[in-house]
Coordinates of N, CA and C and ligand atoms in Angstrom, one line a residue:
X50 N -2.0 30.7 19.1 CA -2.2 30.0 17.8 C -3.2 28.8 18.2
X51 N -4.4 29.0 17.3 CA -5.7 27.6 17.9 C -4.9 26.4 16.8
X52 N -3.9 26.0 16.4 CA -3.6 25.2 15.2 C -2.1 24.6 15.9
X53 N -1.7 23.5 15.8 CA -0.6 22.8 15.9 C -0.4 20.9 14.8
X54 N 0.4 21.8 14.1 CA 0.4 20.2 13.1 C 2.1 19.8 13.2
X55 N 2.1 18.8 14.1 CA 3.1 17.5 13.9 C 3.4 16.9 12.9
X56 N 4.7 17.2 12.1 CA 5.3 16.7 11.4 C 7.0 16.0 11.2
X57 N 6.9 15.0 10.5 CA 8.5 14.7 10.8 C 9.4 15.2 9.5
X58 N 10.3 14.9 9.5 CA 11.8 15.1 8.2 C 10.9 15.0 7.4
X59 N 11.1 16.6 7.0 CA 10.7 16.6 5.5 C 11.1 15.6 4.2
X60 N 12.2 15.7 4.2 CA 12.8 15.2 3.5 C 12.2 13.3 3.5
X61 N 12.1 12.6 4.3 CA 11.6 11.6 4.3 C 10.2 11.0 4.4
X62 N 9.7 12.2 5.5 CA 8.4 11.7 5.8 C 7.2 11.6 4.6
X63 N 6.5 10.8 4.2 CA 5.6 11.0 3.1 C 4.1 11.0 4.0
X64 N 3.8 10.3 4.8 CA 2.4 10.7 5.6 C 3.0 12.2 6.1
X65 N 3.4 12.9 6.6 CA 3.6 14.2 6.5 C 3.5 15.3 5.8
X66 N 4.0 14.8 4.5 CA 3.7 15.3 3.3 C 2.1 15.4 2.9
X67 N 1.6 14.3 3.2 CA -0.4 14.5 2.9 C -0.2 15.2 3.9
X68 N -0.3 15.3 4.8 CA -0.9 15.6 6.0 C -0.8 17.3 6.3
X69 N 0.3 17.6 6.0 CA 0.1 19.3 5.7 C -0.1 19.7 4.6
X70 N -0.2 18.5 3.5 CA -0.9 19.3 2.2 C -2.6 19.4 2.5
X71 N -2.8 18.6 3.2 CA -4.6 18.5 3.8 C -4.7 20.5 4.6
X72 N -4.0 20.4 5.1 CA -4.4 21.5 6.2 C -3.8 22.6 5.0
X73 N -2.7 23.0 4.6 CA -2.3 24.0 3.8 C -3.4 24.4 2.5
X74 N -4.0 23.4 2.0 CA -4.8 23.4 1.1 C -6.7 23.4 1.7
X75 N -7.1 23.3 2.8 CA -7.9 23.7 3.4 C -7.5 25.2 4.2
X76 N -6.2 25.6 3.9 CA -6.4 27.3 4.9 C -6.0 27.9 6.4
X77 N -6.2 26.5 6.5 CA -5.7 26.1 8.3 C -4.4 26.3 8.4
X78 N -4.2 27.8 9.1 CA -3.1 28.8 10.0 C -2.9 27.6 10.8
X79 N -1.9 27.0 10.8 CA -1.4 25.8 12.0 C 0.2 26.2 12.4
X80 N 0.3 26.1 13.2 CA 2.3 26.1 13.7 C 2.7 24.7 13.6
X81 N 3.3 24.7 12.6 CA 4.2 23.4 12.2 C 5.1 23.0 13.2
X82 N 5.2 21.9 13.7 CA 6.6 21.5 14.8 C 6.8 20.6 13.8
X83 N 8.3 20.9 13.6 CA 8.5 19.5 12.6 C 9.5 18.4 13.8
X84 N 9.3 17.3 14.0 CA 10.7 16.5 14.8 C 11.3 15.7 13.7
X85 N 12.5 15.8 13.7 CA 13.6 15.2 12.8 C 13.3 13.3 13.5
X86 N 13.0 12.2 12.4 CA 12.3 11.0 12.4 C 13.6 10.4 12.8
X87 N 13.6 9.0 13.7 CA 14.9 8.5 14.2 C 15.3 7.2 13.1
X88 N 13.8 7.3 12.3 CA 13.3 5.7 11.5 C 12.8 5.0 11.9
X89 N 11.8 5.1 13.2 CA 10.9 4.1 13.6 C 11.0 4.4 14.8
X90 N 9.7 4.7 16.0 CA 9.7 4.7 17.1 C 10.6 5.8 17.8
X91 N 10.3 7.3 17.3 CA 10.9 8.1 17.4 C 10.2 8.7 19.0
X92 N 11.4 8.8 19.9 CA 10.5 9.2 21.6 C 9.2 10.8 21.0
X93 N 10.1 11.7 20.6 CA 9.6 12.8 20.5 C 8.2 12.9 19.6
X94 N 7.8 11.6 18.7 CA 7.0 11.7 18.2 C 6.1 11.1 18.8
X95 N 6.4 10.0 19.8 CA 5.5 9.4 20.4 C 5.1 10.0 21.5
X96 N 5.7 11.1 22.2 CA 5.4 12.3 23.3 C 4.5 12.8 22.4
X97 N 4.6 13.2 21.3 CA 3.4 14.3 20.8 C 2.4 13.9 20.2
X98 N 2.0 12.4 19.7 CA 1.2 12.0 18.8 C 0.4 11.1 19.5
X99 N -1.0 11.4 20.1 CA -1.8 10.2 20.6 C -1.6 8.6 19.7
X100 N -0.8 8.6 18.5 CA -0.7 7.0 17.9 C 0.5 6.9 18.1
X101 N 1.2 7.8 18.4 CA 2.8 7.6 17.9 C 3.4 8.0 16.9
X102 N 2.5 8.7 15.6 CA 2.6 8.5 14.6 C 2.3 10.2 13.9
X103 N 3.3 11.0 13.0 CA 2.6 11.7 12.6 C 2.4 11.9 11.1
X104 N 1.4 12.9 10.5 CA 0.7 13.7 10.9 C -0.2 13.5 12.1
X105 N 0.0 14.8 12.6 CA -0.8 15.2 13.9 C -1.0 16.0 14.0
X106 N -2.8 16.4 13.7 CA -3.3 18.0 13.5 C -4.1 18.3 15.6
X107 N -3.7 19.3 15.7 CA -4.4 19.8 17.2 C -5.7 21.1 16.3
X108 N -6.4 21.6 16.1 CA -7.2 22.3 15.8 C -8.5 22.9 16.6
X109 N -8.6 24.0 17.1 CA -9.6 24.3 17.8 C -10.1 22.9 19.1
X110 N -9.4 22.6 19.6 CA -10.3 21.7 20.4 C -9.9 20.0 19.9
X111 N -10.4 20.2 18.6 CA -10.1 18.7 18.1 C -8.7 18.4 17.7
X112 N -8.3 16.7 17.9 CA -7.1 16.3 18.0 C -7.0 15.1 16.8
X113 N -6.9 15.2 16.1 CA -6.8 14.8 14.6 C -5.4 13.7 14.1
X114 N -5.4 12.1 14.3 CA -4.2 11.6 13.8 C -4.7 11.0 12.7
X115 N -3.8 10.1 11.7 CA -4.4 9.4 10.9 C -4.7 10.3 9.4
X116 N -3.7 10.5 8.5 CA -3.8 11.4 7.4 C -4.7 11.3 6.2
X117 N -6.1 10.3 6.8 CA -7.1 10.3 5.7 C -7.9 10.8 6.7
X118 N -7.8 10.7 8.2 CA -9.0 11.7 8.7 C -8.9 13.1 8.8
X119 N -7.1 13.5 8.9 CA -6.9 14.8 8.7 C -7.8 15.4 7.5
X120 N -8.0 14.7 6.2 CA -8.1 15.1 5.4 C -9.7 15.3 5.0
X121 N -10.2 14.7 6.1 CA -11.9 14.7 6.1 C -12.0 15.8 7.2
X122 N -11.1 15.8 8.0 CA -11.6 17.0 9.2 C -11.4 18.2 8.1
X123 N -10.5 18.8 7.2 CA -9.9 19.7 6.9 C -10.9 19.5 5.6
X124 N -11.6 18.6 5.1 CA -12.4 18.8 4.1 C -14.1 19.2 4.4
X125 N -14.0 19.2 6.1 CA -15.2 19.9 6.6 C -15.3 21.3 6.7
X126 N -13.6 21.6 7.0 CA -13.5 23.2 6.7 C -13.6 24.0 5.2
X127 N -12.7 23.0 4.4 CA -13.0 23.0 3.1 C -13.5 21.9 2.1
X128 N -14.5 22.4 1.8 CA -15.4 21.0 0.9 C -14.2 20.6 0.1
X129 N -13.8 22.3 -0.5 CA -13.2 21.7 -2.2 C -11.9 20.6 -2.3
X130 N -11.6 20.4 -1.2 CA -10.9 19.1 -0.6 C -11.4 17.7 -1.4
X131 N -13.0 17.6 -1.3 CA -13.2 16.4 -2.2 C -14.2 17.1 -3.4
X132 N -13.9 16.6 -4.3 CA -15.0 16.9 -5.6 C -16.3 17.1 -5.4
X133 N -17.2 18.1 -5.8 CA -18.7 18.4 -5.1 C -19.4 17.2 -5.8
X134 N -19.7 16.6 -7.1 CA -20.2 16.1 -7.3 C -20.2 14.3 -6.6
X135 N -21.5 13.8 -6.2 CA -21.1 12.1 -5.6 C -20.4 11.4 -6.2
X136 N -20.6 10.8 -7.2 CA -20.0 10.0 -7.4 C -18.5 10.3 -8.2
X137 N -18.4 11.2 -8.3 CA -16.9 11.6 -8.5 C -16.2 11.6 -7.2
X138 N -16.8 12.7 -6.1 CA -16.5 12.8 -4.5 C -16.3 10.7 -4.1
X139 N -17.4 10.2 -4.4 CA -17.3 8.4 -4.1 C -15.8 8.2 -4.3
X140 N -15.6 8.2 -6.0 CA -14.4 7.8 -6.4 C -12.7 8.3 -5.6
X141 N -13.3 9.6 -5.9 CA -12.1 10.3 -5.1 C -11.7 9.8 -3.5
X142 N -12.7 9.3 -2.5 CA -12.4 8.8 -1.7 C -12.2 7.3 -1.5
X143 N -12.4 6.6 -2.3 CA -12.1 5.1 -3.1 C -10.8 4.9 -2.9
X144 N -10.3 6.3 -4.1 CA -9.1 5.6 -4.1 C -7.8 6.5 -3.2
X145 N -8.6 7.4 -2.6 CA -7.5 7.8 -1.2 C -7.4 6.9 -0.2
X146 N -8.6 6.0 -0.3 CA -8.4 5.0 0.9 C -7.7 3.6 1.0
X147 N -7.6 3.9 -0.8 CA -6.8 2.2 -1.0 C -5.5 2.8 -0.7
X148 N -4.8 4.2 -1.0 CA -3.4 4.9 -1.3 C -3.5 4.3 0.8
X149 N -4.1 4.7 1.6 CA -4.0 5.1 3.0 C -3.5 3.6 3.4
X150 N -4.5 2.6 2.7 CA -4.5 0.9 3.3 C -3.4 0.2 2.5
X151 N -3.0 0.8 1.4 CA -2.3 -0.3 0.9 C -0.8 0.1 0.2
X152 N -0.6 -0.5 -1.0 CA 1.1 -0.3 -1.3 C 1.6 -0.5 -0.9
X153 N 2.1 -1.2 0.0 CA 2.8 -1.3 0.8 C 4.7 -1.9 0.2
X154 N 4.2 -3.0 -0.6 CA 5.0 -3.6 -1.2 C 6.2 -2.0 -1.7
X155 N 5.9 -1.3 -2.2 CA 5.9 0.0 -2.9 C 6.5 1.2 -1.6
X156 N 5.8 1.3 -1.2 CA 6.2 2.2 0.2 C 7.6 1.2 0.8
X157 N 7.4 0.1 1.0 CA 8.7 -0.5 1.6 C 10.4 -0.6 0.8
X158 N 9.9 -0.8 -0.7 CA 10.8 -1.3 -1.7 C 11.3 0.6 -2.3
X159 N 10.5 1.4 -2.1 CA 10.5 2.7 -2.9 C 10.5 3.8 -1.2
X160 N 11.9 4.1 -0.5 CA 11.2 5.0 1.2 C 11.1 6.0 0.1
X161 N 10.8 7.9 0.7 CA 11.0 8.7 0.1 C 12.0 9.3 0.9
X162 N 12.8 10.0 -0.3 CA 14.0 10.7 0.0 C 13.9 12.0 -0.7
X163 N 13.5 13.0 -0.8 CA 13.7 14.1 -1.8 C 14.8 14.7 -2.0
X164 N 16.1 14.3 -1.5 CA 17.5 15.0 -1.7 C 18.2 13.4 -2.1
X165 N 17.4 12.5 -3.1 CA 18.6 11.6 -3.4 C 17.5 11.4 -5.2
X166 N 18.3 10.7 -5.8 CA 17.8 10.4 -7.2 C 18.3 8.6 -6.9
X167 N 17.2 7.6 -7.1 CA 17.9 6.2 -7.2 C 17.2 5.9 -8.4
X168 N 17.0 5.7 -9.6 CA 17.1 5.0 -10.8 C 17.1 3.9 -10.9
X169 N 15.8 2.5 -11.0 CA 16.4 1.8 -11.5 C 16.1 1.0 -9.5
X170 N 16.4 1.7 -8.5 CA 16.1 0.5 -7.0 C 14.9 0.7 -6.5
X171 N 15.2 -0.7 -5.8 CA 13.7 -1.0 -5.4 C 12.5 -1.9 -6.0
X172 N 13.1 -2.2 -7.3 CA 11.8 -2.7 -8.1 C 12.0 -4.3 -7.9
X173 N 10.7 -5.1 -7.7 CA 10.5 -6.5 -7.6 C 9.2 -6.7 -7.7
X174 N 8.3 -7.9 -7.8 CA 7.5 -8.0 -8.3 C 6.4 -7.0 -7.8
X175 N 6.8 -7.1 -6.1 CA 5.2 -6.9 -5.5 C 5.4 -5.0 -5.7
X176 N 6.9 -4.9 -5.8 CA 6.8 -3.1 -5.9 C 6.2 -3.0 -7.3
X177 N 6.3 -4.0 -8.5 CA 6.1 -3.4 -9.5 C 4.5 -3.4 -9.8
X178 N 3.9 -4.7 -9.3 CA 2.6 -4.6 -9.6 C 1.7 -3.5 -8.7
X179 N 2.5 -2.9 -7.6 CA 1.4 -2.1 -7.1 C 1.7 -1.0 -8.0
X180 N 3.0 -0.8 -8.7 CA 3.5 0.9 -8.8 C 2.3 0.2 -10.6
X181 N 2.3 -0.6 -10.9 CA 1.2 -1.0 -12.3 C -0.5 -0.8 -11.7
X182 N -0.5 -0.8 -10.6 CA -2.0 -0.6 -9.9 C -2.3 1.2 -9.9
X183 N -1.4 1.1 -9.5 CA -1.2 3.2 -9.5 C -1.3 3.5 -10.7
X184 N -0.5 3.1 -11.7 CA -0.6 3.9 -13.1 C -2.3 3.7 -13.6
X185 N -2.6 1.9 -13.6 CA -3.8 2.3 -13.9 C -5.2 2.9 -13.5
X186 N -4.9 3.1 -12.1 CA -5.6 4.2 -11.0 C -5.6 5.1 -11.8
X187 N -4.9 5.9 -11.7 CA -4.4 7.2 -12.1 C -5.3 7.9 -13.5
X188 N -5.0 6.6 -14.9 CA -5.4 6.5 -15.7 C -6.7 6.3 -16.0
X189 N -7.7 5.7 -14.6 CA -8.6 5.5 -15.3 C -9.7 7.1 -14.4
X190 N -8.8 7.2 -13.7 CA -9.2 8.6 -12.5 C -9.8 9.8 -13.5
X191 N -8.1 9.9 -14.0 CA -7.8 11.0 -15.1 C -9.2 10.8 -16.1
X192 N -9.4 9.7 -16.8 CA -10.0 10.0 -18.2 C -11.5 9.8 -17.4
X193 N -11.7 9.3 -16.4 CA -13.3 9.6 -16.3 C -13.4 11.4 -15.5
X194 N -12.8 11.8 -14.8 CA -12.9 13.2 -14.1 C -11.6 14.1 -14.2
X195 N -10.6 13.9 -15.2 CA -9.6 15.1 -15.0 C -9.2 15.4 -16.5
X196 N -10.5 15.5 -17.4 CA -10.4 16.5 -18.7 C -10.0 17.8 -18.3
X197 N -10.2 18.6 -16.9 CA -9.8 19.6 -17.2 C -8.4 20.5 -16.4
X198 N -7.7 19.6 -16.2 CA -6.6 20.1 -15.8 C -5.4 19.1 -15.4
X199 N -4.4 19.3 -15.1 CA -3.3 17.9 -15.1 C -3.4 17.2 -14.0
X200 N -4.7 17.2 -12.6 CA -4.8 16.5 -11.6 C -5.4 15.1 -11.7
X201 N -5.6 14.9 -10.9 CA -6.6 13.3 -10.9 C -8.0 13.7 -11.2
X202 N -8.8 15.0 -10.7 CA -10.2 15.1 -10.7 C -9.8 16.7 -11.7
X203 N -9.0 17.0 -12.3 CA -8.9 17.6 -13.9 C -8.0 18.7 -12.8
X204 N -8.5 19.9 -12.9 CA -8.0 21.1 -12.7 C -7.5 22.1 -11.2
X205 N -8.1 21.2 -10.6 CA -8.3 21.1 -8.3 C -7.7 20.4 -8.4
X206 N -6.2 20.5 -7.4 CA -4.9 19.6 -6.4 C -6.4 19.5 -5.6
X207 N -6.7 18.3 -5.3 CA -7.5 17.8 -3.9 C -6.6 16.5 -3.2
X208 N -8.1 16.3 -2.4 CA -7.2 15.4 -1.3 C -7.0 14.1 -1.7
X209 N -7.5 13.7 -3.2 CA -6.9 12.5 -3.6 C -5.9 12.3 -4.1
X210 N -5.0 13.8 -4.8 CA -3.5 14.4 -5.1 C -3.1 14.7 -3.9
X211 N -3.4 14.7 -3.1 CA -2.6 14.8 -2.0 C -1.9 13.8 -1.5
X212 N -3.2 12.6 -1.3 CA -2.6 11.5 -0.5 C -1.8 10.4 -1.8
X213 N -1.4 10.7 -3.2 CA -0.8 10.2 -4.4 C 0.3 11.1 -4.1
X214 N 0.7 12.4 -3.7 CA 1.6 13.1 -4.3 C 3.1 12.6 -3.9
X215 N 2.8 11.6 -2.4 CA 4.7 11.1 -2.1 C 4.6 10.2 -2.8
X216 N 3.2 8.9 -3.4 CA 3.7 8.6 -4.4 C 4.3 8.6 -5.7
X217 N 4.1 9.9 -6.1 CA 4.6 10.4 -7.3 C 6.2 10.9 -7.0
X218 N 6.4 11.8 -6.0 CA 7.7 11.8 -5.4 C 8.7 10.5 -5.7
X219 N 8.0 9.5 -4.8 CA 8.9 8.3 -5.2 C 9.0 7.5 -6.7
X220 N 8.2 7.7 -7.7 CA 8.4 7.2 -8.7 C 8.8 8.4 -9.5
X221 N 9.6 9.6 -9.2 CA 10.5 10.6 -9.9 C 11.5 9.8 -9.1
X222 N 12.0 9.4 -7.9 CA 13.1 9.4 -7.4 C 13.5 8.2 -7.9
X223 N 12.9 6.8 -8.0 CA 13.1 5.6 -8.5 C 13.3 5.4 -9.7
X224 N 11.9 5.8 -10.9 CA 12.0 5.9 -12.3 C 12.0 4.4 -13.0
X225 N 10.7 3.8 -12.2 CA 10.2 2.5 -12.4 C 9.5 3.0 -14.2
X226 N 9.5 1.8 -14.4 CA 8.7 2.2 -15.9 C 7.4 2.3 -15.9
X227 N 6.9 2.8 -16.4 CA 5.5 3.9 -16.0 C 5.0 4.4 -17.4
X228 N 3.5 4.7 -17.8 CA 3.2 4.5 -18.8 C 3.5 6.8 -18.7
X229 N 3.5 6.9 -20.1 CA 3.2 8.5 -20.5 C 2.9 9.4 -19.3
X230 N 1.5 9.1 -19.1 CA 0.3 9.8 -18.7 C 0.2 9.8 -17.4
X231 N 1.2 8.6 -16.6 CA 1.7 8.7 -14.6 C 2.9 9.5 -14.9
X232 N 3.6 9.3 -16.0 CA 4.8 10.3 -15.5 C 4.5 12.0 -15.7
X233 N 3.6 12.1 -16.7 CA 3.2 13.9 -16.6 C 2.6 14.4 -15.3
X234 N 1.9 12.6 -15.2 CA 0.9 13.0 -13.8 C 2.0 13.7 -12.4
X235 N 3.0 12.6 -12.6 CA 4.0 12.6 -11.6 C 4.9 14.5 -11.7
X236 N 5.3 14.6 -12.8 CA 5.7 16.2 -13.1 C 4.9 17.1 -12.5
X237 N 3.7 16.8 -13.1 CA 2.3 17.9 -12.5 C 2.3 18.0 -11.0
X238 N 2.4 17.0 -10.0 CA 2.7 17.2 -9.0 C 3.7 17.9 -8.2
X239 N 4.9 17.3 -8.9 CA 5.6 17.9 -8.4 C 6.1 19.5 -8.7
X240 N 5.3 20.0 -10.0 CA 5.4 21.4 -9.7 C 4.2 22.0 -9.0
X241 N 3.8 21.7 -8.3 CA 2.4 22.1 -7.9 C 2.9 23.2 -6.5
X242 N 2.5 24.2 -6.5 CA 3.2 24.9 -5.5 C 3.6 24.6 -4.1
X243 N 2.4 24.1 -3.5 CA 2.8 24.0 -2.2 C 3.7 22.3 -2.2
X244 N 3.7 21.6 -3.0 CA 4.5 20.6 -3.0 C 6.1 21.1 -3.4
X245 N 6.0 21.8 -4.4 CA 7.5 22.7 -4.1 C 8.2 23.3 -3.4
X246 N 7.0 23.8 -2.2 CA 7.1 24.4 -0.8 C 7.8 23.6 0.0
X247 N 7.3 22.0 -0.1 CA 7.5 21.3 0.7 C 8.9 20.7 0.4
X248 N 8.9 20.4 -0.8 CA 10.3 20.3 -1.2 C 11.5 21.2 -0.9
X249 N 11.4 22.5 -1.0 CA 12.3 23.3 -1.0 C 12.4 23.3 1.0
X250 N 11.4 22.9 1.7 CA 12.2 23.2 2.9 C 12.6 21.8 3.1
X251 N 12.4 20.7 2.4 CA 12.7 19.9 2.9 C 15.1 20.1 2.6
X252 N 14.7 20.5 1.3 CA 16.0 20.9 1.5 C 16.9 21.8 2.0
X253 N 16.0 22.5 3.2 CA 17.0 23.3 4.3 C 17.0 22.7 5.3
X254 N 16.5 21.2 5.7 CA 16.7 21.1 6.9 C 17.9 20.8 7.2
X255 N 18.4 20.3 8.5 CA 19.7 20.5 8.9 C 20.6 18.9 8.7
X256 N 21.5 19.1 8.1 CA 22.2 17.6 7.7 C 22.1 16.5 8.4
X257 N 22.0 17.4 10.1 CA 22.2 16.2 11.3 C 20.9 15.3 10.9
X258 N 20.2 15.9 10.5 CA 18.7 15.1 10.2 C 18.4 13.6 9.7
X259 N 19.7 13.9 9.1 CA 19.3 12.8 8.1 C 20.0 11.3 8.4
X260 N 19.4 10.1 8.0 CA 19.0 9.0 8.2 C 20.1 8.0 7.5
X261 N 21.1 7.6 7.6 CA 22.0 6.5 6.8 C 21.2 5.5 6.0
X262 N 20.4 4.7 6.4 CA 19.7 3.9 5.7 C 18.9 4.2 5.0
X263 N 18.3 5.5 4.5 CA 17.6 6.2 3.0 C 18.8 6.7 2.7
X264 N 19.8 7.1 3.1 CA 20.9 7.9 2.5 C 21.7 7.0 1.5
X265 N 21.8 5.7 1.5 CA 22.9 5.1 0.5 C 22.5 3.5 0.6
X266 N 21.1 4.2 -0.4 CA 20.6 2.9 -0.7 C 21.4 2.1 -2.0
X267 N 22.1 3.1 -2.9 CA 22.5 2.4 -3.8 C 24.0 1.9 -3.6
Ligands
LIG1145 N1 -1.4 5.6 8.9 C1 -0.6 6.7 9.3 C2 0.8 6.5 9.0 C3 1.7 7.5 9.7 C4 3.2 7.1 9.7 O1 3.5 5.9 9.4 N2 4.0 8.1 10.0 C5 5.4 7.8 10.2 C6 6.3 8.9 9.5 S1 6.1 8.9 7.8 C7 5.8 7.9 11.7 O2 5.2 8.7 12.4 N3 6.7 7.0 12.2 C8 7.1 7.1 13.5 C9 8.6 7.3 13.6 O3 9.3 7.3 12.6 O4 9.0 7.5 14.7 C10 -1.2 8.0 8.6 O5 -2.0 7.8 7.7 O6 -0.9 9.1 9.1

């Protein structure tokens, strides 16, 4: 196998989540090692990940961390990764790069869990203005380039739905108030095949897996 992609708990990891939707949706035959995440500073991932950190793509030769460059290595194999046109392609990498740098507020106040439903936790100001930064992302993504299908650039899952889709994850699991048109956005995601994929194994992994401190947050 010329392909090895480093991943952690499905069920938790959300850079994991981009990171094999980058290579799944570029075509890239890779052998998944998943390591079950300890919550920070996991030995086995730092044995396998030149950062410490996964996603970690091995591919022909090249050694790939960092799940917005996975997504440019994997968009060299496959263009249709970013929009053909520039300044749509501009935008689309715009705003994968603010999802890569920022949220944080949002990522810390909202972890992802795909086997829990919390309603209602997590929200304070700085989670709410970013999860209000996202909607109107989204919205303004949608009405300049996604007339033709329920993604961000219309009718192509690309790599700017990719690196949104654990955020959509977490605002199904949370259920922050959110205008119409993030929550269909958010549905659309999450029936999108290989994000179902990802979901459905995330719910076989093995109990031992799992993490007390995402487990009972409420
Ligand atoms: N900036 C990195 C973030 C990667 C990241 O934070 N990954 C987490 C898992 S979601 C990780 O590997 N944590 C180490 C650990 O839990 O041991 C990227 O874009 O890939």
């Amino acid at each position: 196998m010329a392909a090895r992609l480093y991943l952690g708990t499905r069920r938790y990891s959300s850079w994991s989540l981009r990171g094999w939707l980058m290579v799944r949706l570029a075509g890239i035959e890779a052998e998944e090692v998943v390591i079950p995440l300890a919550g920070g500073n996991t030995p086995a991932v730092k044995a396998a990940s030149p950062s410490g950190m996964v996603p970690y793509l091995e591919h022909e030769g090249a050694r790939v961390w960092e799940s917005l460059a996975i997504a440019e290595y994997c968009a060299e194999i496959s263009p249709a990764l970013w929009p053909a046109e520039r300044i749509a392609r501009a935008h689309a990498r715009a705003i994968a790069a603010e999802m890569h740098a920022g949220f944080r507020a949002l990522r810390l106040a909202m972890p992802m869990n795909l086997g829990r439903s919390y309603p209602g936790l997590g929200q304070n100001p700085e989670s709410l203005a970013d999860i209000a930064r996202v909607d109107a992302l989204w919205a303004q993504t949608r009405a300049a380039y996604g007339a033709s299908g329920p993604y961000l650039f219309g009718a192509v899952f690309n790599a700017a739905d990719a690196m949104f889709a654990p955020v959509a994850a977490r605002l199904l699991i949370y259920q922050p108030p959110l205008s119409a048109a993030a929550a269909a956005y958010c549905a659309a995601v999450r029936a999108h095949p290989l994000v179902a994929q990802w979901y459905d194994e995330a719910a076989r992994e093995p109990a031992a897996w799992r993490i007390d401190k995402f487990e009972n947050l409420a």
